[in-house]
Coordinates of C-alpha atoms in Angstrom, one line a residue:
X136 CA 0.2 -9.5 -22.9
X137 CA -2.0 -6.3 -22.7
X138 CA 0.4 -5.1 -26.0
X139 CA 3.2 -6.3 -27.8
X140 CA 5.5 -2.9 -28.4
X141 CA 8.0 -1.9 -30.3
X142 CA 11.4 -1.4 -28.1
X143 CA 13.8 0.2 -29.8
X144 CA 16.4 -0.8 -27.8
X145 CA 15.2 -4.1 -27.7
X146 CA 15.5 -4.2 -31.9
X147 CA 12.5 -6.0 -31.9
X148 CA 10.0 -5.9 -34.8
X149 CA 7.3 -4.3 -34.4
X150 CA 4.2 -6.4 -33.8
X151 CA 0.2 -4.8 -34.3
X152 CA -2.1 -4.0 -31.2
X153 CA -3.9 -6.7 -29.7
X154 CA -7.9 -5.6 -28.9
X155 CA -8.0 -5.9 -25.1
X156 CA -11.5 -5.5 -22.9
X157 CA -11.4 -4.6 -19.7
X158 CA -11.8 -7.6 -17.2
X159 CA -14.7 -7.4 -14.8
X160 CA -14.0 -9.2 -11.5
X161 CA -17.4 -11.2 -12.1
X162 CA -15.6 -12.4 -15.6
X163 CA -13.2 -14.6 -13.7
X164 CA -13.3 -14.6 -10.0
X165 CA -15.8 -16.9 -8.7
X166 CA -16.2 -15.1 -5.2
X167 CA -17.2 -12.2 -6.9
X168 CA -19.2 -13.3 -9.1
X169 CA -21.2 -15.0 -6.1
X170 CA -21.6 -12.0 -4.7
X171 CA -22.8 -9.7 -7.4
X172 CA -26.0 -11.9 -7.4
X173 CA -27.1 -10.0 -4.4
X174 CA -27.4 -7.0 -6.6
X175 CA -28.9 -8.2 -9.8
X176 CA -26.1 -10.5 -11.3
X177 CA -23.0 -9.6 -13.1
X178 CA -22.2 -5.9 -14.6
X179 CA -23.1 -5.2 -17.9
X180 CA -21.2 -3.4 -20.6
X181 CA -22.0 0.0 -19.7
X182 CA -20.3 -0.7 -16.5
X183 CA -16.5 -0.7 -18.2
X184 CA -14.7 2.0 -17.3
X185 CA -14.4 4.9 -20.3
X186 CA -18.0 4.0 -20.8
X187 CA -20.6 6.7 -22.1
X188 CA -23.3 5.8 -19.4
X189 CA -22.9 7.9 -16.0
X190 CA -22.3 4.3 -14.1
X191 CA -18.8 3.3 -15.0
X192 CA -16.3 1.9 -13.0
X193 CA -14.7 4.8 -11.8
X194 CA -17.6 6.5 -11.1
X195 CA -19.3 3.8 -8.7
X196 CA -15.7 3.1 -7.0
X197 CA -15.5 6.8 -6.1
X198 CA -19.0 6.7 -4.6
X199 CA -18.3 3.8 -2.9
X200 CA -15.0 4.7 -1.3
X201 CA -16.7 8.0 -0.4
X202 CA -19.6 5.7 1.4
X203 CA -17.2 3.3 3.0
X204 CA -14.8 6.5 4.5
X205 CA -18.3 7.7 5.8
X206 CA -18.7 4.6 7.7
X207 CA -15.1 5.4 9.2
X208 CA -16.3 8.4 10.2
X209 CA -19.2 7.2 11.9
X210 CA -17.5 4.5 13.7
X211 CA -15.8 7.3 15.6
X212 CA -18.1 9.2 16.5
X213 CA -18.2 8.2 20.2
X214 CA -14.6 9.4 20.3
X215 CA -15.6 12.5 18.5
X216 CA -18.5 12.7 21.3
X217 CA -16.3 12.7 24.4
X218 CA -14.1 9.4 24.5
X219 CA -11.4 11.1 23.1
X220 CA -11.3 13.6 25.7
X221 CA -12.1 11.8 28.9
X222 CA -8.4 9.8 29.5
X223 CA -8.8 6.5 30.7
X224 CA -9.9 3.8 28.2
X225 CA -13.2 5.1 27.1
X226 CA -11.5 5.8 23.5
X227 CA -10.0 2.3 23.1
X228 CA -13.4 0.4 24.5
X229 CA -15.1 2.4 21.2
X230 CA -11.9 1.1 19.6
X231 CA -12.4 4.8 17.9
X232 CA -8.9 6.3 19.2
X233 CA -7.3 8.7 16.1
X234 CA -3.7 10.4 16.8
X235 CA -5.4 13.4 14.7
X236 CA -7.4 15.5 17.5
X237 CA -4.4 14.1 20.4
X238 CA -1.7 16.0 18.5
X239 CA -3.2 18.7 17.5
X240 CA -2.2 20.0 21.0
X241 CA 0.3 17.5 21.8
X242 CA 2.7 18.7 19.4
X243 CA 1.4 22.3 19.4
X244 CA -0.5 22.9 16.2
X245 CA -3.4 24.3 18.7
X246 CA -0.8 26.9 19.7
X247 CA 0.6 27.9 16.8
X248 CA 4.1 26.2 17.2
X249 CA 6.0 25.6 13.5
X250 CA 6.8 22.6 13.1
X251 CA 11.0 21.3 13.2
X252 CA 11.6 25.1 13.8
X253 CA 10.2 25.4 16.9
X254 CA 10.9 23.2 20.2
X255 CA 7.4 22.0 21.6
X256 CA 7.0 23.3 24.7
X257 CA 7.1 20.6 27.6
X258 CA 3.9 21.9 28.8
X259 CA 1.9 20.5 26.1
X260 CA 4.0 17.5 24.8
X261 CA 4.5 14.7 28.2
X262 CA 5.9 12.1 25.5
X263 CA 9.2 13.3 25.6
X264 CA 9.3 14.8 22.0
X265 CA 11.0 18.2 21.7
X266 CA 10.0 18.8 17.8
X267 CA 7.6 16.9 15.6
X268 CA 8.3 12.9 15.1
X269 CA 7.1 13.1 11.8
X270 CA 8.8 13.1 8.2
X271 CA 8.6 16.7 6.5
X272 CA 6.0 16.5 3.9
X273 CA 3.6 15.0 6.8
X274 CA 4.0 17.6 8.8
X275 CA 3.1 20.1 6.1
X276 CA 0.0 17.9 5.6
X277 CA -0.7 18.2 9.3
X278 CA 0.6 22.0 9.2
X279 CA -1.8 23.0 6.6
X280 CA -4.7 21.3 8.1
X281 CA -4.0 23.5 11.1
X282 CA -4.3 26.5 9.0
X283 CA -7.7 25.6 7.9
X284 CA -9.3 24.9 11.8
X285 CA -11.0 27.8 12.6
X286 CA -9.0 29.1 16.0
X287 CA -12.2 30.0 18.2
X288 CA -14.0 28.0 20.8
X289 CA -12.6 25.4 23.3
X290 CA -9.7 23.0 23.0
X291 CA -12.3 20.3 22.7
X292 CA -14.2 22.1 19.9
X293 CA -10.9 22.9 17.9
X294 CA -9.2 18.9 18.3
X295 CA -12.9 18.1 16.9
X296 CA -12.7 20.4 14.0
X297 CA -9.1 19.7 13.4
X298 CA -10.2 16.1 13.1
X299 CA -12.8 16.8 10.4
X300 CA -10.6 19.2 8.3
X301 CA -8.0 15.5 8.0
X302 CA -10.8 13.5 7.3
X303 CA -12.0 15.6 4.6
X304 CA -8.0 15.8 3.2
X305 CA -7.5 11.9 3.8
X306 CA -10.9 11.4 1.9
X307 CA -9.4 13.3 -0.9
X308 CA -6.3 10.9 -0.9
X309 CA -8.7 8.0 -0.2
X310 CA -10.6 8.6 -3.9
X311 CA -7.2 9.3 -5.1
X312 CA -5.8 5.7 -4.1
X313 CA -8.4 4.2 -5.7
X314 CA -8.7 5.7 -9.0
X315 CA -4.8 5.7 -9.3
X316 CA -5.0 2.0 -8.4
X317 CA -8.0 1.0 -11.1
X318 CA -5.9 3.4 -13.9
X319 CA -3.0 1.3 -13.1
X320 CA -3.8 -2.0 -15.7
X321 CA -5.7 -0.8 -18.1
X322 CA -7.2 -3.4 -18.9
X323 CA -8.6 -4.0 -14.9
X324 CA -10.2 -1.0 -13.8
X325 CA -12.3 -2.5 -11.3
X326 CA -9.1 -3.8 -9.4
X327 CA -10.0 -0.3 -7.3
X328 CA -13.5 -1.6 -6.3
X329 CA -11.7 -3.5 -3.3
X330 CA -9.7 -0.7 -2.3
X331 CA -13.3 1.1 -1.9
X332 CA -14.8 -1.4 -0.1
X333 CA -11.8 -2.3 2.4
X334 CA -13.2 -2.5 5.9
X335 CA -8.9 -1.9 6.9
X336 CA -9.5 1.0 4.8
X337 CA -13.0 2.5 6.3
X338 CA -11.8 1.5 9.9
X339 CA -7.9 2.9 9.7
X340 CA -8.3 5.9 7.8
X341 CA -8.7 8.7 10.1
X342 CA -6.7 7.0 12.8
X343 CA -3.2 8.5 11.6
X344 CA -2.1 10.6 8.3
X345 CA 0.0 7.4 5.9
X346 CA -3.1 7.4 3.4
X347 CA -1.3 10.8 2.6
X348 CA 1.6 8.8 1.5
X349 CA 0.1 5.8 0.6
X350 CA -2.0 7.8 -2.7
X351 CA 1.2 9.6 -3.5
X352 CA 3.2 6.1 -3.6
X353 CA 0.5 4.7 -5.9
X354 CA 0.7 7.8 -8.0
X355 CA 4.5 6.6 -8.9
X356 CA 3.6 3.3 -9.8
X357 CA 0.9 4.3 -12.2
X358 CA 3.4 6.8 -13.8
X359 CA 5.7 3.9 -14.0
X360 CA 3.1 1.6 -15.2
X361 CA 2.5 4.9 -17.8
X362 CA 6.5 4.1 -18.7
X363 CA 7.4 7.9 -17.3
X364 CA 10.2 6.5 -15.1
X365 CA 11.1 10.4 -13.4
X366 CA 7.3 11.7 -12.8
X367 CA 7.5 7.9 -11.1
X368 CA 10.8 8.3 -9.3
X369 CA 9.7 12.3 -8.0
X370 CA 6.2 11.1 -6.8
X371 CA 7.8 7.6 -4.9
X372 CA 10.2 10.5 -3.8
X373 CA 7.4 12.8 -2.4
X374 CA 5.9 9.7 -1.3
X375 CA 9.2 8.4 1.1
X376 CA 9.3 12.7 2.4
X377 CA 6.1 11.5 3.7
X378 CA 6.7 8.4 4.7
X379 CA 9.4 6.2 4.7
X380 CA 8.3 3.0 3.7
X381 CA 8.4 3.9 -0.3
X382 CA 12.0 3.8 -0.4
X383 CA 11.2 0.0 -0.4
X384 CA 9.7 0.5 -4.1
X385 CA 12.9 1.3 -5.5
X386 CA 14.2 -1.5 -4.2
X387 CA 11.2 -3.4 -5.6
X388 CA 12.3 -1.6 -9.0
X389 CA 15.6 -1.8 -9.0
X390 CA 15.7 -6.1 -8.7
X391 CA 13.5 -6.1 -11.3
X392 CA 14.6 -3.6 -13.9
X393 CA 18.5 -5.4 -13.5
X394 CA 16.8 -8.9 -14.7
X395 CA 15.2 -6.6 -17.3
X396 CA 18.5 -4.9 -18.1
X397 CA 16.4 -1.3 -17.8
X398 CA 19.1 0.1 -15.9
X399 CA 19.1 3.8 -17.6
X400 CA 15.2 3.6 -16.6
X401 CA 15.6 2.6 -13.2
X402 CA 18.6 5.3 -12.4
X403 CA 16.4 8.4 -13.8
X404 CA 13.4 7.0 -11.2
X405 CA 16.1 6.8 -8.8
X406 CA 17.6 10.3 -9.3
X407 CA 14.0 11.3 -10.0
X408 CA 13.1 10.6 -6.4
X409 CA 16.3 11.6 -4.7
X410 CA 15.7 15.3 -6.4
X411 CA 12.0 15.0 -5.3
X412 CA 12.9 14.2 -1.5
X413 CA 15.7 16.2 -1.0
X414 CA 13.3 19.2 -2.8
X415 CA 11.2 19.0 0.4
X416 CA 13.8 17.8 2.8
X417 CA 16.7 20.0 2.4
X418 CA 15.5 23.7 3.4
X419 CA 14.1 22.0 6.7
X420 CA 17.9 19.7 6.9
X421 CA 19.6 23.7 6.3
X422 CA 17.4 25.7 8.6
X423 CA 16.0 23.3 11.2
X424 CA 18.2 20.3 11.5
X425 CA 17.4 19.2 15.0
X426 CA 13.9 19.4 14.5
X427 CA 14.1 17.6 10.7
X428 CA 16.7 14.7 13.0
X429 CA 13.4 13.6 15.3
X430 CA 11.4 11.4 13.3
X431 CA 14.5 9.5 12.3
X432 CA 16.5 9.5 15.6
X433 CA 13.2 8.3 16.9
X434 CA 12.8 5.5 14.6
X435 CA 16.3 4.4 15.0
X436 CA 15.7 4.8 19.1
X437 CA 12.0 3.2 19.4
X438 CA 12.2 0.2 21.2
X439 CA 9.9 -3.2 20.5
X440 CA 6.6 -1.9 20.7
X441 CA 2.5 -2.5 20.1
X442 CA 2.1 -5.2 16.9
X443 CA 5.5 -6.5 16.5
X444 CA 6.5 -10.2 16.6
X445 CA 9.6 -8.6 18.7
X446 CA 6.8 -7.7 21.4
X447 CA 5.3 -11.4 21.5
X448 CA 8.9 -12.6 22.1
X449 CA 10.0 -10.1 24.8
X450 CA 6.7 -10.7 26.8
X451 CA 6.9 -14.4 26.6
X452 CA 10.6 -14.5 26.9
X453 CA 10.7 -11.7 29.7
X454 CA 13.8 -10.7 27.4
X455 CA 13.5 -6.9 27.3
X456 CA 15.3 -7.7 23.6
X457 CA 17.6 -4.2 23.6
X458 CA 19.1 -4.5 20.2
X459 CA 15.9 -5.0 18.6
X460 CA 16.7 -2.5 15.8
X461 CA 19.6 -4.6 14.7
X462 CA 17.4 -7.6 15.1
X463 CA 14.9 -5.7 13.1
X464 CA 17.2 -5.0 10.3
X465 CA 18.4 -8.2 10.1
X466 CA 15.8 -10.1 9.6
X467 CA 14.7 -7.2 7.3
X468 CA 17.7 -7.3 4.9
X469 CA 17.7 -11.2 5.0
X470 CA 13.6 -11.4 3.8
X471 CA 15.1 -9.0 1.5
X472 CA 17.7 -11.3 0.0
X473 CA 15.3 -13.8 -0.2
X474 CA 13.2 -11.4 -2.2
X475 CA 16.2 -10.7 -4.5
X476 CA 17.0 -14.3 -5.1
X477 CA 13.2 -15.2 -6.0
X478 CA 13.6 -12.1 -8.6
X479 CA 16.6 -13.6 -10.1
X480 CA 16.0 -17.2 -9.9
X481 CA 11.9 -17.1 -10.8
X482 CA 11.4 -18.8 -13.9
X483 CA 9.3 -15.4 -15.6
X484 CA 10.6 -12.4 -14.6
X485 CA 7.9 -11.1 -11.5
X486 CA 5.2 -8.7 -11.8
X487 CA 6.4 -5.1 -10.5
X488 CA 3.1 -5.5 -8.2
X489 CA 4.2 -8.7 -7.1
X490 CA 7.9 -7.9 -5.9
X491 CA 6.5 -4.5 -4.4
X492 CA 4.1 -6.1 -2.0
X493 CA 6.5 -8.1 -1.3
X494 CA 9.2 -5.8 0.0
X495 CA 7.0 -3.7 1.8
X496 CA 5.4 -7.1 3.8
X497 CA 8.8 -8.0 5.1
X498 CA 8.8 -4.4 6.1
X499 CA 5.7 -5.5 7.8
X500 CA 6.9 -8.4 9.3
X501 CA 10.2 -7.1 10.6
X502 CA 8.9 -4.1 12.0
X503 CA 9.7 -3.2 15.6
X504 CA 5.9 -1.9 15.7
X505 CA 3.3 -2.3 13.9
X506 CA 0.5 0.3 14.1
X507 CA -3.2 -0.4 12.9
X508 CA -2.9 1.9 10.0
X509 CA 0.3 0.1 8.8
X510 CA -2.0 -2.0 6.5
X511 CA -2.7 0.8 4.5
X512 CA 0.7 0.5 3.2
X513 CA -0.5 -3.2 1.8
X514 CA -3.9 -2.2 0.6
X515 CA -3.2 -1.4 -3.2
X516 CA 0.2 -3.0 -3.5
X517 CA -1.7 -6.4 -2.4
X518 CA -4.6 -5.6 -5.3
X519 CA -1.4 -5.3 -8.0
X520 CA 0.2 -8.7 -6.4
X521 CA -3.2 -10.9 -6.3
X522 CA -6.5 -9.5 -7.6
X523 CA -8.2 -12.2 -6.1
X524 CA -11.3 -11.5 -3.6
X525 CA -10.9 -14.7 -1.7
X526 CA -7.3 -14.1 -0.7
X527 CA -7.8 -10.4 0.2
X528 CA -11.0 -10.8 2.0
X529 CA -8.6 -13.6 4.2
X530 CA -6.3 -11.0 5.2
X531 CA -8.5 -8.4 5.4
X532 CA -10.2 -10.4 7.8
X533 CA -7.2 -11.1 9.8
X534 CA -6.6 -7.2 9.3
X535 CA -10.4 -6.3 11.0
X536 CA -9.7 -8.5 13.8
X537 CA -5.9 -7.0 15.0
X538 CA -7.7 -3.8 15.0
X539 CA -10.0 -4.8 17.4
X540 CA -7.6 -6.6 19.3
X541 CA -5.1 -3.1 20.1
X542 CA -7.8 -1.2 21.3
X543 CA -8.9 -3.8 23.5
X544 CA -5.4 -4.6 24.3
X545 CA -4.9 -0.6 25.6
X546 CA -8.3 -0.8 27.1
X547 CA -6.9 -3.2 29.7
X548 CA -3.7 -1.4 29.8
X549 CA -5.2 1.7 30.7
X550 CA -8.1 0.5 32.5
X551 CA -7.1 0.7 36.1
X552 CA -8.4 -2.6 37.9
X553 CA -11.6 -3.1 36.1
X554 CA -9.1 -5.1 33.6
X555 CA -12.2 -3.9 30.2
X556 CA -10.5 -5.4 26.8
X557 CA -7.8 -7.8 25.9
X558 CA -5.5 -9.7 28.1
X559 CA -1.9 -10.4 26.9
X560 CA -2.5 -13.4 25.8
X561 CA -5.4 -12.5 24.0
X562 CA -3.0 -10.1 22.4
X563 CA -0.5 -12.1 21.4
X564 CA -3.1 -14.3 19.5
X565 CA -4.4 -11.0 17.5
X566 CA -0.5 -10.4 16.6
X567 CA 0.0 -13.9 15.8
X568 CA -3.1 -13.9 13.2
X569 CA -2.3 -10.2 11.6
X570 CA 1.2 -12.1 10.9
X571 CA -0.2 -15.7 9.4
X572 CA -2.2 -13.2 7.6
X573 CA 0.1 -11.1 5.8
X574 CA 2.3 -14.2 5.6
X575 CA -0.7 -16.3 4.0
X576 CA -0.5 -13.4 1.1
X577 CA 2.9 -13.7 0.8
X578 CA 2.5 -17.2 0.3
X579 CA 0.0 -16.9 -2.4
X580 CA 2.1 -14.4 -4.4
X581 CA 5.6 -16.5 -4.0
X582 CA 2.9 -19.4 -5.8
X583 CA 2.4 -17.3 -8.4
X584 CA 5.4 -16.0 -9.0
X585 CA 7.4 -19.6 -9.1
X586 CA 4.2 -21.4 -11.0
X587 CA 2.9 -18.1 -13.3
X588 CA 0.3 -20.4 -14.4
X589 CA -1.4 -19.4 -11.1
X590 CA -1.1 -15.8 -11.6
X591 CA -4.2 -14.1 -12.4
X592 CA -3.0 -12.0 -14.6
X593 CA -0.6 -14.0 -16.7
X594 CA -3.8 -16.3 -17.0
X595 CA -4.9 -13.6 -19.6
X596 CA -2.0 -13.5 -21.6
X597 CA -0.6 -10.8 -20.3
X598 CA 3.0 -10.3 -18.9
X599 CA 3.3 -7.1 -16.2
X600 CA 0.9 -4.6 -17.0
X601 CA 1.7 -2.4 -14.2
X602 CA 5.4 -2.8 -15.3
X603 CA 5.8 0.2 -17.2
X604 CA 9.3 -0.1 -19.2
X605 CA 9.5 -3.9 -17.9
X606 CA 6.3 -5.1 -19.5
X607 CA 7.3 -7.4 -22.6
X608 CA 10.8 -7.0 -22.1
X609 CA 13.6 -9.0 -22.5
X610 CA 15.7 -10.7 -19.6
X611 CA 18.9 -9.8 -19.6
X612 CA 20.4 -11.4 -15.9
X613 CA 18.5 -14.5 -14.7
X614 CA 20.4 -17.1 -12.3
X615 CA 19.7 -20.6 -11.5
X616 CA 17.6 -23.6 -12.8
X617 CA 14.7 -22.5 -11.9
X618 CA 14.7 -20.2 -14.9
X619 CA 13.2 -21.2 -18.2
X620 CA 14.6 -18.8 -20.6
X621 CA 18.0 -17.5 -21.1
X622 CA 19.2 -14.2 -21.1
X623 CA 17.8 -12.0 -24.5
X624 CA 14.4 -14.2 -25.1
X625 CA 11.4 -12.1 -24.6
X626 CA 8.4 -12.6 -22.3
X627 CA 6.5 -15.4 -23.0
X628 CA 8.3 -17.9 -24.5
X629 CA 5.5 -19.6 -26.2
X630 CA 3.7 -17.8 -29.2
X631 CA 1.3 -14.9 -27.9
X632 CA -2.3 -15.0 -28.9
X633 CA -3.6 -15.4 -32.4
X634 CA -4.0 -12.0 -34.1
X635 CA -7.2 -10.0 -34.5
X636 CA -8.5 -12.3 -31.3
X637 CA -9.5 -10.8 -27.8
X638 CA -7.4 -11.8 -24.9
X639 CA -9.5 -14.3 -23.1
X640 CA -10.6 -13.4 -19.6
X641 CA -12.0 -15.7 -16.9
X642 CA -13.5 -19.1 -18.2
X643 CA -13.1 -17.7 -21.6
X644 CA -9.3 -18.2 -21.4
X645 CA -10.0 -22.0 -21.4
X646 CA -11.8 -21.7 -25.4
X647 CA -9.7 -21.3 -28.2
X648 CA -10.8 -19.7 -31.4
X649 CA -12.6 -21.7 -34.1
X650 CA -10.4 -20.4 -36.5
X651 CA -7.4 -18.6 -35.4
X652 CA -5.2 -16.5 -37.5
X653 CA -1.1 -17.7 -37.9
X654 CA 0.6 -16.6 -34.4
X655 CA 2.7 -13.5 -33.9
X656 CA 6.3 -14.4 -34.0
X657 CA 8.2 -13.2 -31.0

């Protein structure tokens, strides 16, 4: 345990501070350690984050997220060159096709059109939308990048420009992610470094605006791991006006704040979050509902589409599946029960990292579509679950390869009878490995979570961390046999570390101290 606190309304006693250094990933991963040989060897002390040299961890995450975006931006730049402007499938053969410069006259920003209040005219949308499919505080995102593209010049010129003025924005939300991500555990603040260095990350950035809601998501969970339950609940609820995958966090939060019997925490997050959302939602619900109604009548609508398992079955089936959002849902809310039951049932209480990535994979999984930025939703919640390099890099690498596999997949599509890219089948196979990815993950962190002996973090003594108000607390609802504590006995249930002793990190975790001090009693 990072800390063992004082709760008052625990009526614990209150037990000293123990010294914690920050982990370095070379400390106890053995991948990365590997690696770091190909630049001189493990970090040295002036590396830790809150360091007085210039080069600490935050510092060399931020630069490299800020070269790795780059990259991104240069992988488009045949797009940006032409491709996106030509039709056809030169802009999937690049695999360098971005929504950003497409709507920025599909759904009228080019023309000055407000978004929700004003109908887009059919002229310039041929997809059928009469207002903007997007949630509120996206649009405003998309609205205010608008505002800064210089009006002059061609349509070409402008979609360009438009596209730069995002990038720039979603670079901002980029560094954001991954200092919010390393501030997260204290006591792992190079837990960001992977974040920087995602190829998902440098390849799916630019491609749609969710890293907007993706940094405000992880901006509630470090405010929860900060124990401020409503600055968490308002920012999850700015984050789900943006997006609507974050209401899943609550969820996350809710399971595991009832074992925790941190009830009164978790219903000011919730209010928290419902004030937030309905802050942003409700003028636009009061002034503009038809317009506000698109993005969810079309998510309800949307049939099965690019990514899903639902597609692999229709095409292989020739089943044209036309209740696939109640099959959706379904198979949603049962992953979710499963979820719920592991919660209960796990013999520690789970890691709020753990349970989050979890909810938001069978999100994943269930999905009716899933589009290549989608992973961004994963990316940090997967560092909090398992901040292991050797499972990430798997299904990252899984990740790289589905993103390949669309474009080529719309090459062929849209290619006329020169049949360039992916054939179905090829397709299917990219779907199929994106899902034993994720999956895979999934696997790993249900491991951990029934055998904490495997987690990472609970290697180092440590109980959640990230988990704000449910870090060293009691259980107060557990079910089953799986369970190895009953209800009222604090997290761990053997004695914490010796006083005055550093928690152990890595291989150091396997030494005891030559003399230790008498144990803490819990």
């Amino acid at each position: 345990m990072t800390s063992v606190r004082d709760r008052e309304e625990d009526g614990r006693q209150e037990l000293p501070e123990l010294p914690a250094r920050p982990v370095r990933p070379t400390d106890e991963d053995p991948m990365a350690a590997t690696a770091s040989e190909l630049i001189g060897g493990p970090a040295g002390k002036h590396a830790e984050a809150g360091g007085h040299r210039w080069w600490n961890a935050l510092r060399v995450m931020v630069l490299v997220v800020i070269g790795m975006f780059a990259l991104g931006m240069v992988q488009k730049v045949p797009c940006y060159n032409g491709a996106w402007f030509q039709g056809g499938d030169p802009q999937y053969i690049h695999a360098c096709y971005s929504d950003i410069p497409h709507l920025y006259h599909d759904r009228g920003f080019a023309s000055d059109v407000v978004p929700y209040f004003d109908s887009i005219p059919g002229s310039l949308s041929g997809s059928g939308f009469h207002h903007l499919e997007y949630p509120v505080l996206t649009g405003l995102f998309m609205e205010v990048a608008s505002w800064l593209t210089p009006h002059g010049g061609s349509m070409q010129h402008r979609s360009q420009i438009y596209w730069v003025v995002n990038s720039g924005m979603l670079l901002l939300c980029a560094i954001a992610l991954v200092v919010l991500v390393s501030r997260t555990n204290r006591r792992r603040p190079w837990d960001g470094l992977f974040i920087a260095l995602s190829p998902a990350l440098a390849l799916s950035a630019t491609v749609n605006w969710d890293l907007f809601a993706v940094a405000l998501a992880a901006a509630g969970l470090l405010m929860w791991s900060r124990s401020r339950p409503a600055a968490a609940g308002a920012l999850i609820g700015l984050a789900a006006a943006a997006k609507l995958y974050p209401v899943l966090l609550l969820l996350a939060l809710g399971l595991l704040c009832l074992r925790a019997g941190r009830m009164r925490a978790f219903g000011t997050t919730l209010a928290a979050a419902v004030g937030a959302w309905l802050v942003v939602n409700l003028p636009v619900i009061l002034l503009a509902r038809s317009g506000w109604e698109e993005f969810y009548t079309y998510s309800r609508t949307r049939g099965v589409d690019y990514g899903s398992v639902w597609l692999i079955i229709m095409q292989r089936t020739g089943n044209p599946l036309t209740g696939v959002s109640a099959y959706a849902a379904a198979l949603l809310i049962l992953l979710c029960a499963g979820i719920a039951a592991l919660t209960f049932y796990a013999p520690r209480r789970p890691r709020l990292g753990q349970i989050a990535f979890l909810v938001v994979a069978a999100l994943i999984v269930s999905n009716k579509v899933y589009s290549p930025q989608y992973v961004l939703w994963l990316l940090p919640l997967a560092v909090l679950a398992r901040p292991r390099w050797r499972d990430l890099l798997v299904w990252q690498g899984a990740e790289v390869l589905y993103f390949i596999a669309i474009w080529m997949q719309l090459a062929y599509v849209n290619g006329g009878t020169k049949h360039h890219g992916l054939s179905a089948d090829g397709y299917h196979l990219a779907i199929a490995l994106h899902l034993a990815g994720v999956l895979y993950l999934c696997a790993v962190v249900v491991r951990d979570v029934l055998r904490p002996e495997h987690d990472v973090l609970r290697q180092g003594g440590e109980d959640d961390p990230a988990g704000g108000v449910l870090d060293g607390a009691e259980d107060a609802f557990v079910l089953g046999f799986l369970a190895e504590e009953e209800p009222g006995q604090p997290y761990p249930a053997e004695q914490p570390y010796p006083a005055g002793q550093p928690y152990p990190a890595g291989p150091a975790a396997d030494a005891a101290p030559a003399e230790p001090e008498p144990p803490y009693e819990a």
